[in-house]
XYZ file of C-alpha atoms in Angstrom:
654
model
C 63.379 -141.935 -23.695
C 63.802 -145.000 -21.474
C 61.737 -144.650 -18.299
C 62.391 -146.465 -15.039
C 59.046 -147.670 -13.615
C 57.700 -145.712 -10.675
C 58.013 -147.636 -7.406
C 54.580 -146.827 -6.016
C 51.249 -145.305 -6.989
C 52.088 -142.193 -4.907
C 55.447 -141.548 -6.572
C 56.034 -138.970 -9.299
C 58.882 -137.776 -11.482
C 60.240 -134.225 -11.367
C 62.285 -132.399 -13.977
C 65.289 -130.441 -12.727
C 66.044 -127.826 -15.389
C 69.644 -126.629 -15.251
C 70.342 -122.904 -15.252
C 71.092 -121.125 -18.456
C 74.605 -120.210 -17.307
C 75.551 -123.783 -16.370
C 74.042 -125.103 -19.601
C 76.146 -122.618 -21.564
C 79.306 -123.968 -19.930
C 78.376 -127.570 -20.802
C 77.675 -126.792 -24.441
C 79.930 -125.782 -27.275
C 77.524 -123.288 -28.845
C 78.807 -119.841 -29.700
C 75.387 -118.183 -30.003
C 74.195 -117.381 -26.470
C 70.653 -116.935 -27.768
C 70.351 -120.687 -28.408
C 71.792 -122.317 -25.317
C 70.770 -126.027 -25.157
C 68.430 -127.165 -22.395
C 69.859 -129.697 -19.910
C 67.605 -131.495 -17.435
C 67.573 -134.319 -14.916
C 64.487 -136.479 -14.456
C 64.187 -138.197 -11.080
C 61.681 -140.047 -8.893
C 60.304 -138.741 -5.603
C 57.279 -139.575 -3.401
C 54.602 -136.919 -3.902
C 54.494 -135.873 -0.240
C 58.273 -135.557 -0.176
C 58.129 -133.461 -3.354
C 55.658 -131.146 -1.601
C 58.087 -130.683 1.298
C 61.085 -130.054 -0.982
C 59.147 -127.680 -3.226
C 58.528 -127.805 -6.958
C 56.577 -125.867 -9.589
C 54.038 -127.256 -12.056
C 53.844 -126.226 -15.700
C 50.492 -125.594 -17.386
C 50.822 -125.221 -21.144
C 49.623 -126.311 -24.567
C 51.508 -129.266 -26.010
C 51.401 -127.967 -29.571
C 52.499 -129.930 -32.640
C 55.467 -132.313 -32.866
C 56.491 -131.225 -36.364
C 60.189 -130.403 -36.505
C 60.409 -131.249 -32.807
C 63.530 -129.783 -31.137
C 65.446 -131.814 -28.547
C 66.529 -131.275 -24.960
C 69.021 -133.235 -22.880
C 67.368 -135.398 -20.201
C 69.674 -137.531 -18.052
C 72.259 -137.314 -20.778
C 69.929 -138.421 -23.570
C 68.476 -136.332 -26.391
C 64.710 -136.235 -26.039
C 62.443 -134.627 -28.660
C 59.760 -132.285 -27.293
C 57.107 -130.118 -28.906
C 58.163 -126.666 -30.023
C 55.891 -124.965 -27.488
C 57.374 -126.901 -24.553
C 60.904 -126.153 -25.783
C 60.246 -122.407 -25.901
C 58.550 -122.537 -22.486
C 61.577 -124.227 -20.889
C 63.871 -121.684 -22.542
C 61.961 -118.834 -20.934
C 61.260 -120.410 -17.545
C 64.682 -121.820 -16.668
C 66.715 -119.736 -14.254
C 69.645 -117.625 -15.345
C 71.888 -118.888 -12.552
C 69.720 -121.304 -10.514
C 68.031 -124.610 -11.215
C 64.264 -124.837 -11.583
C 62.371 -127.958 -10.523
C 59.228 -128.535 -12.573
C 56.500 -131.092 -13.024
C 55.797 -131.316 -16.777
C 53.221 -133.892 -17.843
C 54.746 -134.698 -21.251
C 58.083 -135.658 -19.653
C 57.193 -136.683 -16.091
C 54.613 -139.260 -17.223
C 55.574 -142.140 -19.479
C 53.065 -141.379 -22.222
C 53.462 -144.860 -23.765
C 52.481 -146.666 -20.556
C 48.674 -146.666 -20.191
C 48.771 -148.172 -16.696
C 51.101 -145.423 -15.472
C 49.019 -142.736 -17.171
C 45.896 -144.042 -15.439
C 47.543 -143.753 -12.013
C 49.220 -140.399 -12.632
C 46.035 -138.791 -13.994
C 44.266 -139.719 -10.746
C 47.063 -137.905 -8.861
C 47.121 -134.752 -10.964
C 44.810 -132.791 -8.688
C 47.301 -133.326 -5.854
C 50.299 -132.674 -8.095
C 48.996 -129.191 -8.955
C 47.551 -128.520 -5.494
C 50.891 -129.375 -3.800
C 53.046 -127.316 -6.172
C 54.488 -124.057 -4.780
C 53.427 -122.317 -7.968
C 51.731 -123.293 -11.202
C 53.373 -121.532 -14.122
C 50.918 -120.845 -16.935
C 52.720 -120.557 -20.258
C 50.702 -118.628 -22.861
C 53.501 -118.613 -25.417
C 56.228 -116.271 -26.650
C 55.747 -112.523 -26.839
C 54.318 -110.903 -29.949
C 54.272 -107.287 -31.126
C 51.709 -106.146 -28.564
C 51.735 -108.706 -25.725
C 54.420 -107.033 -23.596
C 52.583 -103.704 -23.499
C 49.330 -105.573 -22.786
C 50.850 -107.548 -19.891
C 52.217 -104.346 -18.351
C 48.840 -102.598 -18.672
C 46.994 -105.568 -17.177
C 49.351 -105.632 -14.193
C 48.781 -101.925 -13.586
C 44.992 -102.146 -13.952
C 44.663 -105.272 -11.817
C 46.808 -103.863 -9.022
C 44.822 -100.605 -9.018
C 41.476 -102.437 -8.899
C 42.665 -104.583 -5.967
C 44.297 -101.721 -4.062
C 41.221 -99.466 -4.280
C 38.946 -102.249 -2.996
C 36.856 -102.628 -6.161
C 37.900 -106.244 -6.831
C 35.691 -107.726 -4.109
C 32.708 -105.696 -5.298
C 33.205 -106.829 -8.911
C 33.260 -110.430 -7.680
C 30.062 -109.941 -5.677
C 28.463 -108.310 -8.700
C 29.060 -111.410 -10.834
C 28.318 -114.073 -8.234
C 25.072 -112.478 -7.021
C 23.631 -111.677 -10.460
C 21.161 -114.592 -10.384
C 20.503 -115.413 -6.728
C 20.457 -111.827 -5.393
C 19.896 -109.167 -8.097
C 19.527 -106.275 -5.569
C 22.799 -107.335 -3.927
C 24.475 -107.470 -7.332
C 23.214 -103.969 -8.171
C 24.540 -102.632 -4.876
C 27.929 -104.247 -5.511
C 28.004 -102.706 -8.994
C 27.359 -99.218 -7.589
C 30.166 -99.647 -5.051
C 32.632 -100.958 -7.629
C 31.723 -98.217 -10.109
C 32.297 -95.484 -7.516
C 35.751 -96.844 -6.688
C 36.920 -97.010 -10.323
C 34.988 -93.974 -11.560
C 38.141 -92.039 -12.431
C 39.460 -94.986 -14.482
C 36.138 -95.339 -16.306
C 35.936 -91.644 -17.144
C 39.510 -91.727 -18.404
C 38.690 -94.752 -20.570
C 35.951 -92.722 -22.247
C 38.153 -89.689 -22.798
C 40.996 -91.837 -24.140
C 38.648 -93.919 -26.251
C 41.214 -94.937 -28.854
C 43.527 -96.304 -26.168
C 40.613 -98.153 -24.549
C 39.655 -99.827 -27.833
C 43.283 -100.894 -28.397
C 43.506 -102.280 -24.843
C 40.280 -104.228 -25.293
C 41.410 -105.627 -28.644
C 44.822 -106.693 -27.328
C 43.267 -108.188 -24.217
C 40.934 -110.288 -26.387
C 43.930 -111.410 -28.477
C 45.811 -112.518 -25.351
C 42.816 -114.485 -24.093
C 42.294 -116.033 -27.538
C 45.628 -117.865 -27.469
C 45.313 -121.668 -27.861
C 46.222 -122.241 -24.213
C 42.843 -121.088 -22.911
C 40.889 -123.654 -24.952
C 42.587 -126.705 -23.352
C 40.292 -128.710 -21.092
C 43.128 -129.693 -18.713
C 43.911 -126.071 -17.773
C 40.683 -125.895 -15.792
C 41.950 -128.324 -13.183
C 45.529 -127.075 -13.380
C 44.578 -123.464 -12.625
C 41.582 -124.089 -10.380
C 43.224 -126.327 -7.747
C 46.643 -124.649 -7.619
C 47.600 -122.621 -4.531
C 49.452 -119.941 -6.489
C 49.296 -119.246 -10.230
C 51.577 -117.067 -12.361
C 50.789 -116.326 -15.997
C 53.743 -115.980 -18.378
C 53.822 -114.510 -21.856
C 57.373 -114.292 -23.127
C 59.583 -112.998 -20.312
C 56.803 -111.140 -18.507
C 54.563 -112.630 -15.827
C 51.461 -111.571 -13.908
C 49.824 -113.086 -10.835
C 46.494 -114.732 -11.566
C 44.578 -112.669 -8.990
C 45.848 -109.483 -10.636
C 44.873 -110.819 -14.069
C 41.407 -111.708 -12.739
C 40.949 -108.196 -11.304
C 42.010 -106.633 -14.614
C 39.673 -108.987 -16.469
C 36.621 -108.003 -14.408
C 37.414 -104.306 -14.806
C 37.873 -104.538 -18.587
C 34.616 -106.472 -18.976
C 32.844 -103.737 -17.016
C 34.720 -100.990 -18.876
C 33.430 -102.394 -22.174
C 29.845 -102.267 -20.901
C 30.308 -98.756 -19.496
C 31.783 -97.320 -22.692
C 29.118 -99.008 -24.830
C 26.326 -97.496 -22.709
C 27.852 -94.005 -22.806
C 28.383 -94.097 -26.571
C 24.824 -95.371 -27.080
C 23.472 -92.265 -25.296
C 25.578 -89.990 -27.504
C 24.400 -91.799 -30.637
C 20.754 -91.398 -29.632
C 21.311 -87.665 -29.158
C 22.989 -87.551 -32.565
C 20.026 -89.272 -34.212
C 17.511 -86.973 -32.569
C 19.416 -83.941 -33.822
C 19.723 -85.359 -37.329
C 17.512 -83.909 -40.058
C 16.988 -87.194 -41.918
C 17.032 -89.442 -38.859
C 20.305 -91.108 -39.799
C 23.969 -90.907 -38.840
C 26.218 -88.599 -40.885
C 28.573 -90.267 -43.381
C 31.817 -91.626 -41.869
C 30.459 -91.159 -38.350
C 33.467 -91.764 -36.085
C 31.286 -92.178 -33.011
C 29.326 -94.997 -34.700
C 32.579 -96.680 -35.765
C 33.881 -96.509 -32.182
C 30.616 -97.902 -30.846
C 30.836 -100.811 -33.300
C 34.481 -101.464 -32.365
C 33.702 -101.629 -28.655
C 30.743 -103.957 -29.121
C 32.393 -106.244 -31.666
C 35.224 -107.148 -29.261
C 34.331 -110.542 -27.773
C 36.205 -111.435 -24.596
C 36.607 -115.237 -24.884
C 34.433 -117.079 -22.382
C 36.926 -119.948 -22.243
C 39.375 -117.676 -20.425
C 36.949 -115.835 -18.164
C 35.266 -119.063 -17.050
C 38.353 -120.477 -15.356
C 38.689 -117.378 -13.145
C 35.241 -117.828 -11.658
C 35.795 -121.549 -11.164
C 39.078 -120.948 -9.337
C 37.481 -118.339 -7.103
C 34.620 -120.681 -6.254
C 36.963 -123.603 -5.536
C 39.093 -121.614 -3.073
C 36.274 -119.592 -1.471
C 37.017 -119.705 2.287
C 33.370 -118.964 3.076
C 32.064 -122.201 1.641
C 31.247 -125.013 4.045
C 31.880 -128.685 3.289
C 32.562 -127.912 -0.365
C 29.033 -126.559 -0.846
C 30.157 -124.091 -3.519
C 32.248 -126.608 -5.430
C 30.861 -128.032 -8.644
C 29.729 -131.554 -9.405
C 30.583 -133.306 -12.668
C 27.408 -132.344 -14.550
C 28.015 -128.671 -13.694
C 31.630 -128.922 -14.817
C 30.645 -130.628 -18.067
C 28.147 -127.831 -18.735
C 31.034 -125.369 -18.511
C 33.209 -127.189 -21.070
C 30.421 -127.906 -23.559
C 31.700 -125.154 -25.893
C 35.236 -124.183 -26.840
C 37.282 -126.775 -24.920
C 39.810 -129.008 -26.648
C 41.595 -132.195 -25.671
C 44.177 -134.231 -27.585
C 42.424 -137.339 -26.262
C 38.647 -136.696 -26.280
C 38.218 -139.010 -23.284
C 39.976 -136.302 -21.263
C 36.798 -134.216 -21.587
C 35.642 -136.398 -18.683
C 38.840 -137.340 -16.911
C 40.295 -133.823 -16.794
C 37.329 -132.721 -14.667
C 37.176 -135.514 -12.111
C 39.739 -133.972 -9.762
C 37.517 -130.883 -9.321
C 34.171 -132.688 -9.164
C 32.737 -132.708 -5.649
C 30.875 -135.944 -6.456
C 33.861 -137.811 -7.951
C 33.933 -140.210 -5.001
C 30.269 -141.123 -5.526
C 30.559 -141.532 -9.291
C 33.724 -143.667 -9.062
C 34.746 -143.021 -12.654
C 38.243 -144.402 -13.212
C 40.448 -143.108 -16.078
C 41.447 -145.928 -18.383
C 43.591 -145.054 -21.405
C 43.517 -148.548 -22.907
C 42.761 -148.550 -26.649
C 39.897 -150.950 -26.007
C 38.137 -148.281 -23.920
C 36.652 -146.193 -26.724
C 35.451 -142.627 -26.440
C 31.872 -143.833 -26.996
C 32.255 -146.297 -24.120
C 33.613 -143.572 -21.829
C 30.834 -141.094 -22.641
C 28.110 -143.761 -22.344
C 29.380 -145.160 -19.052
C 29.788 -141.646 -17.623
C 26.223 -140.723 -18.596
C 24.870 -143.955 -17.155
C 26.623 -143.579 -13.802
C 25.499 -139.935 -13.552
C 21.862 -140.937 -14.163
C 22.212 -143.683 -11.567
C 23.498 -141.110 -9.063
C 20.423 -138.929 -9.652
C 21.572 -136.520 -12.387
C 18.816 -137.564 -14.792
C 18.953 -134.269 -16.671
C 22.331 -135.110 -18.154
C 19.950 -136.357 -20.886
C 19.129 -132.723 -21.709
C 22.702 -132.215 -22.958
C 22.416 -134.904 -25.616
C 22.094 -133.506 -29.139
C 19.815 -135.035 -31.766
C 22.308 -134.845 -34.634
C 25.603 -136.605 -33.859
C 28.636 -136.759 -36.126
C 29.729 -140.087 -34.635
C 27.226 -142.813 -35.630
C 28.380 -145.024 -32.749
C 27.044 -142.543 -30.175
C 23.558 -143.432 -28.905
C 20.787 -140.841 -28.763
C 20.819 -140.580 -24.940
C 24.534 -139.884 -24.320
C 26.008 -136.390 -24.867
C 28.982 -136.297 -27.223
C 31.341 -133.819 -25.532
C 33.560 -133.684 -28.637
C 30.907 -131.528 -30.297
C 29.391 -128.193 -29.353
C 26.694 -129.075 -26.846
C 23.812 -126.615 -26.688
C 22.403 -125.466 -23.373
C 19.098 -127.130 -22.475
C 15.957 -125.049 -22.824
C 14.753 -123.259 -19.721
C 18.270 -122.754 -18.308
C 20.698 -125.314 -16.941
C 19.063 -128.016 -14.781
C 20.285 -126.524 -11.478
C 19.085 -123.021 -12.400
C 15.787 -123.834 -14.079
C 12.508 -123.131 -12.256
C 11.086 -126.364 -13.703
C 10.635 -129.496 -11.604
C 8.588 -131.844 -13.766
C 8.902 -134.887 -11.501
C 8.185 -132.865 -8.365
C 9.227 -134.624 -5.182
C 9.359 -138.076 -6.765
C 12.378 -139.975 -5.487
C 14.516 -141.383 -8.247
C 14.391 -145.184 -8.160
C 17.597 -147.026 -8.923
C 16.108 -148.664 -11.996
C 18.921 -147.899 -14.410
C 20.456 -151.181 -15.455
C 23.549 -152.210 -17.343
C 22.569 -153.602 -20.710
C 24.923 -155.116 -23.236
C 25.916 -153.507 -25.528
C 27.083 -150.395 -23.692
C 25.143 -148.108 -26.040
C 21.782 -149.175 -24.545
C 20.160 -147.617 -21.485
C 17.267 -148.937 -19.405
C 15.142 -146.429 -17.490
C 11.774 -146.333 -15.769
C 9.393 -143.448 -16.294
C 5.796 -142.334 -16.527
C 4.259 -142.233 -20.006
C 2.276 -138.982 -20.116
C 0.892 -138.856 -23.646
C 1.783 -138.879 -27.330
C 2.057 -135.889 -29.654
C -0.884 -135.544 -32.024
C -0.350 -132.280 -33.933
C 2.544 -129.872 -34.540
C 3.106 -126.302 -35.703
C 6.291 -124.743 -37.183
C 8.965 -123.232 -34.901
C 8.822 -119.520 -34.154
C 10.176 -117.557 -37.148
C 10.885 -120.912 -38.862
C 13.754 -121.560 -36.491
C 15.652 -118.364 -37.321
C 16.826 -115.745 -34.827
C 13.908 -113.583 -33.652
C 14.076 -109.845 -32.998
C 11.426 -107.207 -32.347
C 11.523 -106.418 -36.060
C 9.954 -109.813 -36.826
C 6.502 -108.709 -35.725
C 4.556 -110.703 -38.302
C 6.519 -113.897 -37.621
C 6.147 -113.510 -33.849
C 2.394 -113.072 -34.093
C 2.076 -116.031 -36.467
C 3.761 -118.109 -33.757
C 1.320 -116.781 -31.154
C -1.610 -117.585 -33.453
C -0.366 -121.163 -33.968
C -0.242 -121.707 -30.212
C -3.701 -120.167 -29.835
C -4.969 -122.679 -32.422
C -3.459 -125.572 -30.461
C -5.032 -124.263 -27.252
C -8.404 -124.169 -28.986
C -7.908 -127.803 -30.044
C -7.179 -128.636 -26.397
C -10.377 -126.878 -25.299
C -12.427 -128.851 -27.840
C -10.964 -132.098 -26.468
C -12.198 -131.112 -23.009
C -15.702 -130.500 -24.377
C -15.694 -133.844 -26.188
C -14.271 -135.987 -23.386
C -15.456 -134.095 -20.326
C -12.167 -134.990 -18.619
C -9.985 -132.132 -17.356
C -6.291 -132.943 -17.813
C -5.010 -130.098 -15.638
C -4.651 -130.527 -11.881
C -5.821 -126.911 -11.581
C -8.511 -126.219 -14.239
C -7.939 -122.456 -13.988
C -4.542 -122.756 -15.672
C -6.204 -123.718 -18.965
C -7.340 -120.151 -19.754
C -3.746 -118.849 -19.481
C -2.058 -121.464 -21.680
C -1.976 -119.315 -24.843
C -0.051 -116.594 -22.964
C 2.432 -118.804 -21.123
C 3.316 -121.480 -23.674
C 4.953 -119.099 -26.227
C 7.671 -118.160 -23.701
C 7.812 -121.534 -21.917
C 6.716 -119.796 -18.714
C 9.990 -117.834 -18.519
C 10.897 -114.179 -18.045
C 14.180 -112.395 -18.764
C 15.557 -109.689 -16.481
C 19.229 -109.986 -17.389
C 18.928 -113.561 -16.156
C 16.095 -116.019 -16.722
C 13.481 -116.893 -14.088
C 9.911 -118.155 -13.949
C 7.406 -115.622 -15.251
C 4.470 -114.438 -13.195
C 0.907 -114.663 -14.476
C 0.761 -110.896 -14.943
C 4.074 -110.759 -16.828
C 2.879 -113.345 -19.348
C -0.489 -111.642 -19.675
C 0.993 -108.158 -20.192
C 3.807 -109.310 -22.466
C 1.459 -111.242 -24.747
C -1.020 -108.347 -24.943
C 1.723 -105.790 -25.662
C 3.159 -107.878 -28.512
C -0.298 -108.150 -30.115
C -1.035 -104.421 -29.633
C 2.323 -103.430 -31.076
C 1.777 -105.626 -34.138
C -1.661 -104.168 -34.843
C -0.464 -100.556 -34.523
C 2.577 -101.278 -36.693
C 0.465 -103.023 -39.333
C -2.228 -100.322 -39.462
C -0.180 -97.143 -38.955
C 3.486 -97.941 -39.700
C 6.672 -98.165 -37.574
C 6.192 -94.737 -35.998
C 3.042 -95.977 -34.270
C 4.694 -98.996 -32.663
C 3.985 -99.551 -28.982
C 6.513 -98.339 -26.374
C 9.088 -100.951 -25.387
C 8.349 -101.883 -21.777
C 10.278 -104.456 -19.744
C 7.524 -107.048 -20.171
C 7.327 -106.376 -23.921
C 11.097 -106.776 -24.319
C 11.236 -109.875 -22.134
C 8.387 -111.553 -23.996
C 10.211 -111.126 -27.300
C 13.501 -112.340 -25.813
C 11.911 -115.474 -24.393
C 10.007 -116.200 -27.614
C 13.376 -115.947 -29.322
C 14.698 -118.622 -26.958
C 12.136 -121.046 -28.413
C 13.027 -120.779 -32.111
C 14.369 -124.335 -32.217
C 11.187 -125.748 -30.684
C 7.887 -126.703 -32.276
C 4.521 -126.053 -30.597
C 2.428 -129.215 -30.173
C -0.783 -130.576 -28.754
C -1.048 -134.135 -27.422
C -3.808 -136.701 -27.795
C -5.176 -135.782 -24.345
C -4.844 -132.041 -24.994
C -1.583 -130.960 -23.357
C 0.019 -128.005 -25.185
C 3.736 -127.343 -25.157
C 7.029 -126.957 -26.983
C 9.277 -129.788 -28.179
C 12.596 -129.972 -30.094
C 12.237 -128.968 -33.734
C 12.948 -132.535 -34.947
C 9.920 -133.905 -33.044
C 7.359 -135.924 -35.015
C 3.710 -136.753 -34.546
C 3.414 -139.955 -32.536
C 6.457 -139.243 -30.344
C 5.745 -139.860 -26.672
C 6.274 -137.629 -23.612
C 7.846 -139.251 -20.555
C 8.550 -137.959 -17.060
C 11.491 -139.683 -15.399
C 11.605 -139.495 -11.591
C 14.288 -137.023 -10.533
C 14.114 -135.037 -13.793
C 13.490 -131.292 -14.071
C 12.240 -131.602 -17.666
C 9.791 -133.950 -19.402
C 11.458 -135.830 -22.255
C 10.285 -136.780 -25.746
C 11.065 -140.319 -26.952
C 10.481 -141.995 -30.316
C 9.621 -145.684 -30.512
C 11.520 -147.582 -33.193
C 10.337 -150.668 -35.075
C 12.254 -152.965 -32.722
C 10.391 -151.593 -29.697
C 13.426 -149.677 -28.455
C 13.313 -145.885 -28.109
C 15.559 -143.015 -29.102
C 15.770 -139.762 -27.159
C 14.405 -136.747 -29.045
C 15.086 -134.191 -26.299
C 13.644 -132.256 -23.377
C 10.288 -130.489 -23.669
C 8.039 -127.866 -22.104
C 4.593 -129.295 -21.348
C 2.244 -126.685 -19.947
C 0.601 -127.811 -16.723
C 3.223 -130.495 -16.001
C 6.399 -128.503 -15.332
C 6.176 -128.113 -11.555
C 5.320 -131.565 -10.275
C 1.579 -131.317 -10.924
C 1.469 -134.930 -12.096
C 1.991 -137.242 -9.125
C 4.290 -140.078 -10.101
C 3.103 -143.434 -8.833
C 5.783 -146.117 -8.962
C 3.160 -148.691 -9.939
C 2.321 -146.749 -13.107
C 5.891 -146.458 -14.356
C 7.041 -148.367 -17.401
C 10.413 -149.610 -18.575
C 12.000 -147.809 -21.529
C 15.089 -149.076 -23.299
C 16.939 -146.337 -25.187
C 19.548 -146.701 -27.888
């Protein structure tokens, strides 16, 4: 299609889609089920478009194979099959519909225009009267599912439970008692629905399964939908001919998530009663209750779909002041690190900028030129984020990278990026650099894949032990493996104590912490209570002792003599399980801790000012370092080591 250049950087194109009835009159087709699509594409200043009113389309491009055509300004234009079907469903029967559709309203062959239009997309979606989310055509079950979701969502909103469900999710970490209170209030309001879901268990399982199928459609995995849904004033979700308001869908989503938990808990109680009444301590053959329990728990509601609801709610929260609840780029990137797709992998960055509260500070400019490689984009983004103070973007970089051009220090957002140990940087209790102010020592080095930083060299790793359970998933059934891990850490602590005797120099700012190292290192000083927080001294002491006691009773007297499962016992096992990809170590000076499983003896531990975690680096033969990953170093996680600018060294990473 031949595009006329846009007259200004604040001008856009809109697509006027003719009504189905008028298109039928223009065409010569006899089959009314396949009426051609006629459109006009025209220019308009963005602010004028807002006044006139238009709707924005949010959809998945899909493949171009066998691309059908539509008529645009009298010319046949091929479009993807998914866009063609969307326009068929969304055009009016007797009235025109004015849409903004990225594939047609942006000249996709003009990089300069794309750069300018991408910067405007947040306003394009925010100014639209409505954003129409197109999930795709109906299937055998989607219509019934959409109807059920509309009914459930409306009921949850009308009875007042929606606000309590929201409070329950948003307060789960910062205010657990408040979250529990909100849960009680929500549960009371939907109690009749929950009881009915248990009585009509077959229907509940079918609803849950169909809901998961709807949220597993390719649309939800697109990275661009985050911005498109989050910033829009009004969002309608279409599947075939049926639509549902996004708030109603969100309310239904929160209820169904809670319904799944409720049913699972109730069935678990019944199964325990069944086991206790059983003669041989096992379930009867073909136990329907067990099959139903497995069905409920095996249904995984896709996080990619549920995530966008919370982000939209946070973005539009009227209670927030000065954008305090909005997310910065590192927080947004953490949310797309798994399960998000982009046709152009550089969009993993650019699709988030419009929502990032710190976009103005970072000053990252989309540039679709072929010379601006994905590696360049990811490296430059990481560098500018470190310069702005987000040092712990380093914790998202993975050791093994599929792309050999990616340096060790830059996260590759094309791959699945694992969450850093000890929670995300803004949630973690750690603060390794304490109150040290980050110096602006990051410098541009050619080539782009190099990074210069200043940090404090703490020590080098002298000796290592294997990861807990050899890096495999750990459960309470792995008693022997868990205790072998505890014994390895005890051995390292004993080595540390011998170093103190030999040198006479205490490495800990508070000498009393030394005697608790063997209890706190195995769990990286963390405790799980539904969410992760810093453990207390007593929790580490009790949890460690209970694991040892349980192992001894199990070993000497069999499973029936195992210790009772207390909260501290359970949490200690859970947090040991979080460390299975780490190796226990002791340093030359005697620090004990946990480092990434690919760590080697001789690797060095660095604390960068502004960082929550210490980092492990490996010196190469050319004197340049590679990043190994973030670490837990007992006695240095809460700013105990005062960082003196005069003692910092320069490290060049590649």
